[in-house]
Tab-separated table of C-alpha atoms in Angstrom:
chain	number	residue	atom	x	y	z
A	29	MET	CA	-0.951	5.138	-29.778
A	30	ASN	CA	0.239	7.924	-27.187
A	31	LEU	CA	-0.739	7.632	-23.707
A	32	SER	CA	-0.517	10.401	-20.862
A	33	LEU	CA	1.961	9.691	-17.949
A	34	PRO	CA	0.495	9.525	-14.842
A	35	PRO	CA	2.415	10.502	-11.803
A	36	LEU	CA	5.653	8.212	-10.928
A	37	SER	CA	6.329	7.231	-7.196
A	38	LEU	CA	9.324	4.461	-5.720
A	39	TYR	CA	8.665	1.544	-3.685
A	40	ILE	CA	11.715	0.082	-2.036
A	41	HIS	CA	11.359	-2.509	-0.741
A	42	ILE	CA	13.494	-3.700	2.600
A	43	PRO	CA	12.774	-7.771	3.262
A	44	TRP	CA	14.229	-7.980	7.263
A	45	CYS	CA	11.633	-8.189	10.046
A	46	VAL	CA	12.571	-9.650	13.868
A	47	GLN	CA	10.170	-12.235	13.823
A	48	LYS	CA	8.058	-13.317	10.999
A	49	CYS	CA	3.636	-13.232	11.618
A	50	PRO	CA	1.718	-15.877	11.362
A	51	TYR	CA	-1.135	-13.923	8.712
A	52	CYS	CA	2.268	-12.257	6.825
A	53	ASP	CA	2.203	-13.368	3.449
A	54	PHE	CA	4.578	-10.573	2.099
A	55	ASN	CA	8.425	-11.013	0.962
A	56	SER	CA	9.757	-10.691	4.765
A	57	HIS	CA	12.666	-12.600	6.228
A	58	ALA	CA	12.721	-13.530	9.965
A	59	GLN	CA	16.294	-11.622	11.421
A	60	LYS	CA	19.580	-14.208	11.818
A	61	GLY	CA	22.244	-12.467	13.200
A	62	ILE	CA	22.963	-9.063	11.712
A	63	ILE	CA	21.330	-7.475	8.470
A	64	PRO	CA	23.514	-6.406	6.112
A	65	GLU	CA	22.218	-2.993	6.515
A	66	THR	CA	25.117	-1.157	4.291
A	67	ASP	CA	25.573	-3.803	1.286
A	68	TYR	CA	21.747	-4.087	0.634
A	69	ILE	CA	21.321	-0.261	0.347
A	70	GLU	CA	23.828	-0.242	-2.095
A	71	HIS	CA	21.967	-2.928	-3.744
A	72	LEU	CA	19.091	-0.853	-3.670
A	73	LEU	CA	20.771	1.899	-5.068
A	74	ALA	CA	22.598	-0.039	-8.166
A	75	ASP	CA	18.830	-1.921	-8.501
A	76	LEU	CA	17.670	2.196	-9.159
A	77	ARG	CA	20.405	3.114	-11.532
A	78	GLN	CA	19.517	-0.163	-14.023
A	79	ASP	CA	16.161	0.800	-14.088
A	80	LEU	CA	16.458	4.475	-14.685
A	81	HIS	CA	19.313	3.122	-17.610
A	82	ARG	CA	16.533	0.470	-18.392
A	83	TYR	CA	13.754	2.839	-18.707
A	84	GLN	CA	15.190	6.127	-19.537
A	85	ALA	CA	13.028	7.082	-22.359
A	86	ASN	CA	9.813	6.817	-20.208
A	87	ILE	CA	11.034	8.322	-16.937
A	88	ASN	CA	12.954	11.391	-18.750
A	89	GLY	CA	12.078	14.593	-16.991
A	90	ARG	CA	9.844	13.276	-14.893
A	91	LYS	CA	9.932	13.573	-10.685
A	92	LEU	CA	9.598	11.564	-8.008
A	93	HIS	CA	5.817	12.419	-6.801
A	94	SER	CA	6.282	9.744	-3.329
A	95	ILE	CA	8.491	7.147	-2.128
A	96	PHE	CA	7.389	4.417	0.694
A	97	ILE	CA	9.872	2.355	2.344
A	98	GLY	CA	7.790	-0.992	2.959
A	99	GLY	CA	8.667	-4.131	4.477
A	100	GLY	CA	9.517	-6.410	6.643
A	101	THR	CA	10.251	-3.586	9.221
A	102	PRO	CA	12.356	-0.921	7.335
A	103	SER	CA	12.916	0.995	11.103
A	104	LEU	CA	15.423	-2.219	11.656
A	105	PHE	CA	17.797	0.202	9.494
A	106	SER	CA	19.027	3.151	11.004
A	107	ALA	CA	18.300	6.714	10.360
A	108	GLU	CA	21.840	7.211	8.880
A	109	SER	CA	21.107	4.482	6.374
A	110	ILE	CA	17.711	5.914	5.180
A	111	HIS	CA	19.180	9.680	5.174
A	112	TYR	CA	21.834	8.452	3.158
A	113	LEU	CA	19.354	6.276	0.854
A	114	LEU	CA	17.490	8.998	0.212
A	115	THR	CA	20.015	11.457	-0.728
A	116	GLN	CA	21.402	9.027	-3.194
A	117	ILE	CA	17.802	8.214	-5.252
A	118	HIS	CA	17.325	12.196	-4.780
A	119	GLN	CA	21.043	12.268	-6.821
A	120	GLN	CA	19.594	9.876	-9.681
A	121	ILE	CA	15.984	11.507	-10.066
A	122	ASP	CA	14.349	14.370	-8.988
A	123	PHE	CA	11.984	15.620	-6.071
A	124	ASN	CA	8.751	16.778	-6.122
A	125	PRO	CA	8.777	19.847	-4.174
A	126	LYS	CA	5.975	18.494	-1.449
A	127	ILE	CA	6.529	14.500	-1.995
A	128	GLU	CA	5.913	12.625	0.477
A	129	ILE	CA	8.340	10.249	1.432
A	130	THR	CA	6.604	7.120	3.787
A	131	LEU	CA	8.642	4.467	6.452
A	132	GLU	CA	7.037	1.488	7.725
A	133	ALA	CA	7.492	1.137	11.702
A	134	ASN	CA	7.700	-1.340	14.118
A	135	PRO	CA	6.541	0.301	17.440
A	136	GLY	CA	8.892	-1.060	19.855
A	137	THR	CA	10.422	1.371	21.877
A	138	ALA	CA	14.078	1.172	20.053
A	139	GLU	CA	13.051	1.391	16.480
A	140	ALA	CA	10.274	4.674	17.115
A	141	GLU	CA	12.788	6.395	19.405
A	142	ARG	CA	14.491	7.040	16.021
A	143	PHE	CA	11.582	8.621	14.675
A	144	ILE	CA	13.348	11.790	14.528
A	145	GLY	CA	16.134	10.768	13.044
A	146	TYR	CA	14.048	9.442	10.243
A	147	ALA	CA	12.535	12.849	9.829
A	148	GLN	CA	15.667	14.926	9.946
A	149	GLY	CA	16.466	12.610	7.002
A	150	GLY	CA	13.895	13.291	4.689
A	151	VAL	CA	10.967	11.167	5.859
A	152	ASN	CA	7.972	13.112	6.335
A	153	ARG	CA	5.287	10.096	7.243
A	154	ILE	CA	5.444	6.923	8.603
A	155	SER	CA	3.286	4.197	8.685
A	156	MET	CA	3.057	2.026	11.952
A	157	GLY	CA	1.950	-1.749	12.480
A	158	ILE	CA	0.165	-1.423	15.743
A	159	GLN	CA	-2.502	-4.334	15.107
A	160	SER	CA	-3.789	-4.430	18.155
A	161	PHE	CA	-4.199	-2.270	21.241
A	162	GLU	CA	-4.722	-5.361	23.480
A	163	SER	CA	-1.271	-8.081	24.567
A	164	GLU	CA	-3.332	-10.921	24.176
A	165	LYS	CA	-4.422	-10.487	20.871
A	166	LEU	CA	-0.509	-8.827	20.091
A	167	LEU	CA	0.900	-11.845	20.742
A	168	LYS	CA	-1.587	-14.262	18.939
A	169	LEU	CA	-0.652	-12.344	15.793
A	170	GLY	CA	3.566	-12.664	16.753
A	171	ARG	CA	4.054	-9.005	17.287
A	172	VAL	CA	7.085	-7.652	19.245
A	173	HIS	CA	5.847	-4.909	20.551
A	174	ASP	CA	3.234	-4.520	23.457
A	175	SER	CA	0.147	-2.402	23.773
A	176	GLN	CA	2.011	0.412	25.984
A	177	GLU	CA	4.983	0.914	23.276
A	178	ALA	CA	2.685	1.299	20.717
A	179	ILE	CA	0.505	4.285	22.312
A	180	GLN	CA	4.749	5.492	23.225
A	181	ALA	CA	5.115	5.094	19.714
A	182	VAL	CA	2.721	7.861	18.585
A	183	SER	CA	3.943	10.125	21.047
A	184	PHE	CA	6.954	9.951	19.601
A	185	ALA	CA	5.492	10.566	15.904
A	186	GLN	CA	3.910	13.131	17.506
A	187	ASN	CA	7.139	14.431	18.960
A	188	ALA	CA	8.612	14.179	15.348
A	189	ALA	CA	6.251	16.796	13.717
A	190	LYS	CA	8.632	19.969	14.681
A	191	TYR	CA	11.991	17.857	12.938
A	192	GLY	CA	9.609	17.544	9.343
A	193	LEU	CA	7.351	14.328	10.725
A	194	SER	CA	4.028	15.822	8.869
A	195	SER	CA	1.949	12.435	8.741
A	196	PHE	CA	1.633	9.325	10.466
A	197	ASN	CA	-0.323	6.410	9.789
A	198	LEU	CA	-2.019	3.435	12.068
A	199	ASP	CA	-2.329	-0.076	10.823
A	200	LEU	CA	-4.749	-1.455	12.922
A	201	MET	CA	-6.739	-4.927	12.388
A	202	HIS	CA	-9.739	-6.329	13.526
A	203	GLY	CA	-11.659	-9.790	12.844
A	204	LEU	CA	-9.127	-10.889	15.063
A	205	PRO	CA	-8.910	-14.694	16.197
A	206	ASN	CA	-11.178	-14.983	19.330
A	207	GLN	CA	-12.395	-11.394	19.220
A	208	SER	CA	-15.922	-10.375	20.364
A	209	VAL	CA	-17.240	-7.072	18.838
A	210	LYS	CA	-16.630	-5.401	22.131
A	211	GLN	CA	-12.971	-5.940	21.907
A	212	ALA	CA	-12.705	-4.767	18.148
A	213	LEU	CA	-14.814	-1.483	18.820
A	214	ASP	CA	-12.412	-0.899	21.835
A	215	ASP	CA	-9.336	-1.149	19.554
A	216	LEU	CA	-10.709	1.579	17.252
A	217	GLN	CA	-11.872	3.529	19.809
A	218	LYS	CA	-8.157	3.816	21.391
A	219	ALA	CA	-6.988	4.374	17.849
A	220	ILE	CA	-8.848	6.977	17.379
A	221	SER	CA	-8.244	8.844	20.652
A	222	LEU	CA	-4.719	8.948	20.194
A	223	SER	CA	-5.382	11.363	16.628
A	224	PRO	CA	-3.831	9.804	13.665
A	225	PRO	CA	-4.035	11.838	10.771
A	226	HIS	CA	-4.579	8.654	9.138
A	227	LEU	CA	-5.956	5.037	9.813
A	228	SER	CA	-6.044	2.178	7.726
A	229	TRP	CA	-8.597	-0.302	9.448
A	230	TYR	CA	-8.890	-3.936	7.992
A	231	GLN	CA	-9.908	-7.359	8.313
A	232	LEU	CA	-7.437	-10.247	9.352
A	233	THR	CA	-8.136	-12.428	6.539
A	234	ILE	CA	-5.872	-15.784	5.954
A	235	GLU	CA	-3.538	-15.976	3.378
A	236	PRO	CA	-2.041	-19.262	1.583
A	237	ASN	CA	1.361	-19.968	2.610
A	238	THR	CA	0.992	-18.477	6.337
A	239	MET	CA	1.296	-20.418	9.332
A	240	PHE	CA	-2.312	-19.217	10.052
A	241	TYR	CA	-3.678	-21.331	7.193
A	242	TYR	CA	-1.636	-24.300	7.871
A	243	ARG	CA	-3.253	-23.967	11.756
A	244	GLN	CA	-6.309	-21.845	11.571
A	245	PRO	CA	-7.293	-19.804	14.377
A	246	THR	CA	-10.929	-19.089	15.524
A	247	LEU	CA	-12.294	-15.975	13.943
A	248	PRO	CA	-15.776	-14.052	14.074
A	249	ASP	CA	-18.468	-15.377	12.404
A	250	ASP	CA	-20.068	-12.912	9.004
A	251	ASP	CA	-22.593	-11.945	11.355
A	252	GLU	CA	-19.382	-10.468	14.574
A	253	LEU	CA	-17.877	-8.798	11.416
A	254	TRP	CA	-20.415	-7.052	10.094
A	255	ASP	CA	-21.580	-5.844	12.993
A	256	ILE	CA	-17.676	-4.685	13.989
A	257	PHE	CA	-17.509	-3.514	10.460
A	258	GLU	CA	-20.915	-0.883	10.476
A	259	GLN	CA	-20.401	-0.179	13.982
A	260	GLY	CA	-16.641	0.675	13.656
A	261	HIS	CA	-17.207	2.485	10.052
A	262	GLN	CA	-19.710	4.879	12.059
A	263	LEU	CA	-17.294	5.275	14.654
A	264	ILE	CA	-14.447	6.428	12.690
A	265	THR	CA	-17.031	8.965	10.310
A	266	GLN	CA	-18.205	10.404	13.505
A	267	ALA	CA	-14.589	11.632	14.606
A	268	GLY	CA	-13.276	13.426	11.418
A	269	TYR	CA	-12.078	10.450	9.316
A	270	GLU	CA	-13.176	10.029	5.731
A	271	GLN	CA	-12.969	6.948	3.810
A	272	TYR	CA	-11.410	7.145	0.793
A	273	GLU	CA	-10.535	3.887	0.356
A	274	THR	CA	-11.930	-0.035	1.191
A	275	SER	CA	-9.976	0.114	4.594
A	276	ALA	CA	-8.208	3.587	4.635
A	277	TYR	CA	-9.492	6.526	6.023
A	278	ALA	CA	-8.084	9.851	6.776
A	279	LYS	CA	-8.314	13.382	8.218
A	280	GLN	CA	-8.603	16.046	5.943
A	281	GLY	CA	-5.685	16.576	3.365
A	282	TYR	CA	-3.763	13.467	4.489
A	283	GLN	CA	-5.183	10.701	2.074
A	284	CYS	CA	-1.824	8.800	1.593
A	285	GLN	CA	-0.407	9.831	-1.784
A	286	HIS	CA	1.355	7.253	-2.421
A	287	ASN	CA	-1.362	4.397	-2.550
A	288	LEU	CA	-3.549	7.010	-4.000
A	289	ASN	CA	-0.822	6.390	-6.936
A	290	TYR	CA	-0.856	2.775	-7.142
A	291	TRP	CA	-4.960	2.908	-6.982
A	292	ARG	CA	-5.355	5.493	-9.953
A	293	PHE	CA	-3.137	3.314	-12.195
A	294	GLY	CA	-0.511	5.399	-11.756
A	295	ASP	CA	3.620	4.599	-12.473
A	296	TYR	CA	5.888	3.329	-10.025
A	297	LEU	CA	9.477	2.673	-9.805
A	298	ALA	CA	10.418	-0.446	-7.506
A	299	ILE	CA	13.892	-1.840	-5.864
A	300	GLY	CA	14.938	-4.762	-3.352
A	301	CYS	CA	13.256	-8.038	-3.073
A	302	GLY	CA	10.414	-9.073	-4.398
A	303	ALA	CA	9.580	-5.667	-5.081
A	304	HIS	CA	6.954	-4.573	-8.117
A	305	GLY	CA	6.468	-1.500	-10.312
A	306	LYS	CA	4.828	-0.356	-13.431
A	307	ILE	CA	5.855	2.012	-16.127
A	308	SER	CA	4.116	3.717	-19.018
A	309	SER	CA	5.559	4.716	-22.482
A	310	SER	CA	4.160	7.891	-24.178
A	311	THR	CA	4.364	5.572	-27.262
A	312	GLY	CA	1.937	3.277	-25.818
A	313	GLU	CA	3.779	0.550	-23.894
A	314	ILE	CA	2.600	0.010	-20.115
A	315	ILE	CA	5.376	-2.045	-18.589
A	316	ARG	CA	4.981	-4.378	-15.062
A	317	PHE	CA	8.343	-5.815	-13.500
A	318	SER	CA	9.266	-7.588	-10.727
A	319	LYS	CA	12.905	-7.902	-8.535
A	320	THR	CA	14.227	-11.189	-7.134
A	321	LYS	CA	12.791	-12.193	-4.339
A	322	HIS	CA	15.414	-13.978	-2.094
A	323	PRO	CA	18.096	-11.476	-0.657
A	324	LYS	CA	21.086	-13.840	-1.508
A	325	GLY	CA	19.853	-13.784	-5.274
A	326	TYR	CA	19.081	-10.095	-5.180
A	327	MET	CA	22.412	-9.834	-3.183
A	328	ARG	CA	24.328	-11.115	-6.091
A	329	GLY	CA	23.264	-8.676	-8.379
A	330	ASP	CA	20.656	-10.120	-9.630
A	331	TYR	CA	17.898	-7.616	-9.725
A	332	LEU	CA	15.025	-8.177	-12.267
A	333	TYR	CA	13.293	-11.367	-12.043
A	334	GLN	CA	10.541	-10.851	-14.404
A	335	THR	CA	8.900	-8.213	-17.280
A	336	HIS	CA	5.918	-7.943	-18.932
A	337	ASN	CA	3.644	-5.545	-21.286
A	338	ILE	CA	-0.079	-4.901	-20.641
A	339	LYS	CA	-2.195	-6.211	-23.576
A	340	LEU	CA	-4.445	-3.595	-24.648
A	341	THR	CA	-7.200	-6.395	-23.875
A	342	ASP	CA	-6.024	-6.565	-20.378
A	343	ARG	CA	-6.390	-2.878	-19.578
A	344	PRO	CA	-9.733	-2.196	-18.617
A	345	PHE	CA	-9.267	-4.452	-15.973
A	346	GLU	CA	-5.819	-3.300	-14.318
A	347	PHE	CA	-7.044	-0.366	-14.659
A	348	PHE	CA	-10.331	-0.728	-12.611
A	349	MET	CA	-8.983	-3.655	-10.154
A	350	ASN	CA	-7.729	-1.091	-7.886
A	351	ARG	CA	-9.660	1.928	-9.144
A	352	PHE	CA	-12.840	0.928	-7.840
A	353	ARG	CA	-11.736	0.449	-4.761
A	354	LEU	CA	-11.736	4.473	-3.941
A	355	LEU	CA	-14.845	6.158	-2.825
A	356	GLU	CA	-14.084	9.005	-5.483
A	357	PRO	CA	-15.403	8.940	-8.889
A	358	THR	CA	-13.463	7.639	-11.871
A	359	PRO	CA	-13.194	10.311	-14.709
A	360	LYS	CA	-13.228	9.020	-18.063
A	361	LYS	CA	-10.707	10.754	-19.452
A	362	GLU	CA	-7.904	9.383	-17.189
A	363	PHE	CA	-9.293	5.999	-19.011
A	364	GLU	CA	-8.480	6.865	-22.078
A	365	ALA	CA	-5.398	8.738	-20.982
A	366	PHE	CA	-3.751	6.062	-18.767
A	367	THR	CA	-4.839	2.804	-21.028
A	368	GLY	CA	-4.901	3.963	-24.805
A	369	LEU	CA	-8.088	2.893	-25.270
A	370	ASN	CA	-11.300	4.760	-25.831
A	371	TYR	CA	-14.211	4.562	-23.450
A	372	GLN	CA	-16.825	3.581	-25.564
A	373	THR	CA	-14.752	-0.161	-26.411
A	374	ILE	CA	-15.966	-1.174	-22.723
A	375	GLN	CA	-19.447	0.453	-22.888
A	376	PRO	CA	-21.259	-2.779	-23.225
A	377	ILE	CA	-19.671	-4.228	-20.043
A	378	ILE	CA	-20.669	-0.583	-18.626
A	379	GLU	CA	-24.011	-0.833	-19.660
A	380	GLN	CA	-24.850	-4.199	-17.764
A	381	ALA	CA	-22.774	-2.705	-14.637
A	382	LEU	CA	-25.173	-0.100	-15.040
A	383	GLY	CA	-27.966	-2.889	-15.091
A	384	LYS	CA	-27.245	-4.392	-12.302
A	385	ASN	CA	-26.729	-1.473	-9.863
A	386	TYR	CA	-22.928	-1.589	-9.862
A	387	LEU	CA	-22.260	1.480	-11.562
A	388	THR	CA	-23.789	4.902	-12.249
A	389	GLU	CA	-22.622	6.885	-14.559
A	390	THR	CA	-22.418	10.758	-15.664
A	391	PRO	CA	-21.156	12.191	-19.126
A	392	SER	CA	-17.818	12.563	-17.341
A	393	HIS	CA	-17.218	9.858	-14.885
A	394	TRP	CA	-17.963	6.344	-13.924
A	395	GLN	CA	-18.675	5.774	-9.559
A	396	ILE	CA	-18.951	2.552	-8.320
A	397	THR	CA	-22.652	1.872	-5.772
A	398	GLN	CA	-22.479	0.531	-2.529
A	399	HIS	CA	-24.069	-2.420	-4.082
A	400	GLY	CA	-21.369	-2.746	-6.540
A	401	LYS	CA	-18.797	-2.616	-3.319
A	402	LEU	CA	-20.619	-6.149	-2.721
A	403	PHE	CA	-20.057	-7.583	-5.979
A	404	LEU	CA	-16.593	-6.000	-6.576
A	405	ASN	CA	-15.025	-9.380	-7.810
A	406	ASP	CA	-17.675	-10.205	-10.218
A	407	LEU	CA	-17.867	-6.704	-11.500
A	408	LEU	CA	-14.036	-7.009	-12.166
A	409	GLU	CA	-14.269	-10.647	-13.838
A	410	SER	CA	-16.988	-9.025	-16.166
A	411	PHE	CA	-13.723	-6.796	-17.422
A	412	LEU	CA	-12.098	-10.566	-17.907
A	413	GLU	CA	-15.136	-12.254	-19.546
A	414	ASN	CA	-14.883	-9.510	-22.088
A	415	ASN	CA	-10.969	-10.018	-23.110
């Protein structure tokens, strides 16, 4: 079996943050003392060298389509360190001429002032975790910036445009503790007024093993959440943003290329504590792997945690799990090219989904319906049941 190779991205995880937010279930660690910035970057580069050697046959000749530096709070690292990291990566693997390089950043003043330095070092997109413009809500969320710093951070990002920062994203939450519909929409209006090229607008969910899970706050009820989403979606689209994924909106030409590659079943190398990757081989293998989660273990040089091949029977679920988050139609030829399966093998499940109005179909594409989005879990489970 032969596979077509999708675009190749790179995810880099920097696990430290100033303090752990009560809603956060990411692999992050509150800063205690001085962060071992220089040592950690050398470990990231050694981790990448191992991966490039391990998957040499799968990567040979491929260029990086995008890089995403996430965390934690990567903007705790200096602009000089990020520049060095990107330069060293470029020496190990070629970049696509139009590569998108994103850095997640805290809106706190100290980090926001580094935006020009990051841009000069090769970063061309910043993603800022604003979450809310209301100081009381930011306090409840455990955020270390205030409303004014959030607004100022946007102005820093706009000023960095002349140094190569071509886009920025604002992360904004709704459905916050004791948040009214009006408060949620006011937050959204404030974000829209700052005119970010990209806006991630998503509902707060309570995840296991977080402080909010053990001490649950009072959240808006389902009716209020629906009103927030319905009215908020209208506000965003009227402002000229296009929704292209469940919680992602962008002005024309500013979709996040890195996330699109995830959602389209693309390939991605992954380095850093707890990072997850996926690599396809032209001979038919698709490998998922993850890295050691805790900095202590990772910085002993024990980078690889586990690896497994995606079985043929699991590939339809794996392909559609993220693909159906997108509003764009799903090309049948990409399903065949990237899974190695003939689309006729899943036609019985597709027929059932068509009958339930979860999907529509043309000779070349599948399209999830609005009704299908409401029953996305049921739709995806049907591919697991087939397995």
